[in-house]
Short mmCIF file of C-alpha atoms in Angstrom, two decimals:
data_model
loop_
_atom_site.label_atom_id
_atom_site.label_comp_id
_atom_site.label_asym_id
_atom_site.label_seq_id
_atom_site.Cartn_x
_atom_site.Cartn_y
_atom_site.Cartn_z
CA MET A 1 -56.74 -129.09 -39.57
CA ALA A 2 -57.57 -128.18 -36.09
CA ARG A 3 -56.54 -130.57 -33.37
CA GLU A 4 -58.69 -131.04 -30.35
CA GLN A 5 -56.79 -130.28 -27.19
CA HIS A 6 -57.26 -132.18 -23.96
CA SER A 7 -56.12 -131.03 -20.61
CA VAL A 8 -53.55 -133.19 -18.88
CA LEU A 9 -55.54 -132.84 -15.69
CA ASP A 10 -58.87 -133.85 -17.24
CA PRO A 11 -60.60 -136.00 -14.60
CA ASP A 12 -61.78 -138.53 -17.23
CA THR A 13 -58.19 -139.28 -18.28
CA LEU A 14 -56.49 -138.93 -14.89
CA ASP A 15 -55.06 -142.24 -13.66
CA ASP A 16 -52.50 -142.86 -10.96
CA GLY A 17 -51.14 -145.97 -12.68
CA GLY A 18 -52.74 -148.42 -10.27
CA GLY A 19 -55.72 -149.04 -12.49
CA ASP A 20 -58.01 -149.10 -9.47
CA SER A 21 -59.35 -145.55 -9.53
CA PRO A 22 -63.11 -145.69 -9.09
CA PRO A 23 -65.29 -144.54 -11.96
CA ARG A 24 -66.99 -141.21 -11.67
CA ALA A 25 -70.72 -141.17 -11.22
CA ASP A 26 -71.41 -138.71 -14.04
CA GLY A 27 -72.83 -141.46 -16.29
CA THR A 28 -70.58 -140.96 -19.32
CA ARG A 29 -70.05 -143.83 -21.69
CA SER A 30 -66.39 -144.28 -20.71
CA THR A 31 -67.34 -144.35 -17.04
CA ARG A 32 -69.96 -147.06 -17.61
CA LEU A 33 -67.48 -149.05 -19.70
CA TYR A 34 -64.83 -148.78 -16.99
CA ALA A 35 -67.32 -149.90 -14.32
CA GLY A 36 -68.31 -152.90 -16.44
CA LEU A 37 -64.69 -153.89 -16.96
CA ARG A 38 -63.99 -153.62 -13.22
CA ARG A 39 -66.88 -155.99 -12.48
CA ARG A 40 -65.61 -158.51 -15.02
CA LYS A 41 -61.95 -158.14 -13.98
CA ARG A 42 -62.78 -159.60 -10.58
CA TRP A 43 -63.65 -162.93 -12.25
CA LEU A 44 -61.17 -162.84 -15.11
CA LEU A 45 -58.04 -163.84 -13.19
CA PRO A 46 -59.59 -166.75 -11.21
CA LEU A 47 -61.18 -167.94 -14.46
CA LEU A 48 -57.77 -167.83 -16.16
CA VAL A 49 -56.23 -169.82 -13.28
CA VAL A 50 -58.99 -172.45 -13.54
CA VAL A 51 -58.51 -172.71 -17.31
CA LEU A 52 -54.73 -173.08 -17.00
CA LEU A 53 -54.94 -175.65 -14.20
CA SER A 54 -57.61 -177.58 -16.15
CA GLN A 55 -55.35 -177.66 -19.19
CA MET A 56 -52.48 -178.79 -17.00
CA ALA A 57 -54.64 -181.54 -15.48
CA ALA A 58 -55.77 -182.73 -18.90
CA VAL A 59 -52.18 -182.96 -20.14
CA MET A 60 -50.94 -184.75 -17.01
CA VAL A 61 -53.80 -187.26 -16.95
CA THR A 62 -53.42 -187.95 -20.68
CA THR A 63 -49.70 -188.51 -20.23
CA ALA A 64 -50.28 -190.71 -17.17
CA VAL A 65 -52.62 -192.91 -19.17
CA GLN A 66 -50.42 -193.20 -22.26
CA GLN A 67 -46.87 -193.25 -20.91
CA THR A 68 -45.08 -196.46 -19.97
CA PRO A 69 -43.37 -196.59 -16.57
CA THR A 70 -40.07 -194.81 -16.26
CA ILE A 71 -37.01 -196.67 -14.99
CA ASP A 72 -37.71 -196.03 -11.29
CA GLU A 73 -41.52 -195.95 -11.14
CA PRO A 74 -41.95 -199.72 -10.65
CA VAL A 75 -39.61 -199.48 -7.65
CA TYR A 76 -41.64 -196.65 -6.12
CA VAL A 77 -44.97 -198.37 -6.79
CA ALA A 78 -43.76 -201.64 -5.27
CA THR A 79 -42.25 -199.84 -2.29
CA ALA A 80 -45.48 -197.88 -1.77
CA THR A 81 -47.43 -201.15 -1.90
CA ALA A 82 -45.08 -202.68 0.68
CA TYR A 83 -45.56 -199.63 2.90
CA LEU A 84 -49.31 -199.95 2.55
CA ARG A 85 -49.70 -203.71 2.94
CA GLU A 86 -46.77 -204.78 5.08
CA HIS A 87 -45.96 -201.53 6.93
CA SER A 88 -42.39 -202.27 6.01
CA LEU A 89 -39.69 -199.73 5.20
CA ASP A 90 -37.22 -202.37 3.98
CA HIS A 91 -37.35 -201.46 0.29
CA ASN A 92 -35.91 -198.27 -1.22
CA PRO A 93 -34.42 -196.83 2.00
CA GLU A 94 -32.25 -194.35 0.09
CA HIS A 95 -35.22 -192.01 -0.50
CA PRO A 96 -37.53 -190.41 2.08
CA PRO A 97 -40.89 -192.16 2.38
CA LEU A 98 -43.22 -189.16 1.87
CA GLY A 99 -43.38 -189.40 -1.93
CA LYS A 100 -44.00 -193.13 -1.74
CA LEU A 101 -46.74 -192.56 0.83
CA VAL A 102 -48.44 -190.16 -1.59
CA ILE A 103 -48.22 -192.86 -4.26
CA ALA A 104 -49.65 -195.35 -1.73
CA ALA A 105 -52.88 -193.31 -1.61
CA GLY A 106 -53.54 -194.24 -5.22
CA ILE A 107 -52.32 -197.79 -4.72
CA ALA A 108 -54.92 -198.22 -1.96
CA ILE A 109 -57.65 -197.47 -4.52
CA ALA A 110 -56.14 -199.75 -7.17
CA ASP A 111 -55.89 -202.64 -4.68
CA PRO A 112 -53.21 -204.66 -6.51
CA HIS A 113 -52.30 -208.29 -5.87
CA PHE A 114 -49.18 -208.20 -3.72
CA ASP A 115 -46.98 -211.20 -2.96
CA ALA A 116 -45.58 -210.49 0.51
CA ASN A 117 -43.34 -213.58 0.35
CA TYR A 118 -41.53 -212.52 -2.83
CA GLN A 119 -37.78 -212.44 -2.31
CA GLY A 120 -35.85 -210.05 -4.51
CA ASP A 121 -34.35 -206.61 -4.64
CA GLN A 122 -36.48 -203.50 -5.06
CA GLY A 123 -36.23 -203.48 -8.86
CA ALA A 124 -37.26 -207.11 -9.14
CA LEU A 125 -40.11 -206.49 -6.70
CA GLY A 126 -41.37 -203.65 -8.88
CA ARG A 127 -41.30 -205.73 -12.05
CA HIS A 128 -42.93 -208.64 -10.21
CA LEU A 129 -45.74 -206.42 -8.91
CA LEU A 130 -46.47 -204.83 -12.27
CA TYR A 131 -45.98 -207.69 -14.70
CA GLU A 132 -45.98 -211.04 -12.91
CA SER A 133 -48.63 -210.78 -10.18
CA GLY A 134 -51.72 -210.64 -12.36
CA ASN A 135 -52.12 -206.87 -12.06
CA ASP A 136 -53.02 -204.57 -14.91
CA PRO A 137 -49.83 -202.43 -15.13
CA TRP A 138 -51.58 -199.56 -16.96
CA ARG A 139 -54.32 -199.31 -14.34
CA LEU A 140 -51.88 -199.64 -11.46
CA MET A 141 -49.55 -196.97 -12.86
CA PHE A 142 -52.47 -194.60 -13.46
CA TRP A 143 -53.66 -194.90 -9.87
CA ALA A 144 -50.12 -194.54 -8.58
CA ARG A 145 -49.63 -191.33 -10.59
CA LEU A 146 -53.02 -189.78 -9.83
CA PRO A 147 -52.30 -188.55 -6.25
CA VAL A 148 -49.11 -186.88 -7.49
CA ILE A 149 -51.12 -185.14 -10.22
CA VAL A 150 -53.67 -183.90 -7.69
CA LEU A 151 -50.89 -182.68 -5.40
CA THR A 152 -49.26 -180.83 -8.31
CA LEU A 153 -52.53 -179.06 -9.13
CA LEU A 154 -53.01 -178.09 -5.48
CA PHE A 155 -49.49 -176.65 -5.44
CA GLY A 156 -50.48 -174.62 -8.51
CA LEU A 157 -53.30 -173.08 -6.48
CA VAL A 158 -50.88 -172.40 -3.61
CA VAL A 159 -48.50 -170.61 -5.98
CA PHE A 160 -51.38 -168.50 -7.30
CA ALA A 161 -52.51 -167.59 -3.77
CA PHE A 162 -48.94 -166.78 -2.73
CA ALA A 163 -48.35 -164.60 -5.78
CA ARG A 164 -51.63 -162.79 -5.24
CA GLU A 165 -50.73 -162.17 -1.61
CA LEU A 166 -47.27 -161.01 -2.57
CA VAL A 167 -48.23 -158.47 -5.24
CA GLY A 168 -51.78 -157.70 -4.15
CA PRO A 169 -55.14 -158.27 -5.81
CA ALA A 170 -54.73 -155.28 -8.17
CA ARG A 171 -51.98 -157.01 -10.14
CA GLY A 172 -53.11 -160.60 -9.93
#
């Protein structure tokens, strides 16, 4: 059996490892295939990012709708409502207010009934807001979680942009 020999320096097989060598204009089938793949590659990575972030959004929204409040979420929701309605920083002073202000963006849309005269600690205020003030706790928790979900997805885009800037467009 005779084996076909190829030169190591054959221009059709020469690649510098970067994967970005332009196709030759001689019209061979492999050159046309390479040019077609290069055109599609430009859209492949952003499409993959959109698919992954969409899947992440679907999982987070599904979980936000189905999951009951964690131990500290009623405190944060009530504190965010107090920030929004009363402009008061009295509740939950042990944590910085930025996260609760993000939650307050969703609370503003939900527009819950809030008893400004309620006297109790932050935990009791959270339980009162969710379960004793005539609010729908599932709806209120969904709207409180939604701005955090959106912020998480935006951070995913920032990580993608940072990684692309760090390693260059050739590698993602």
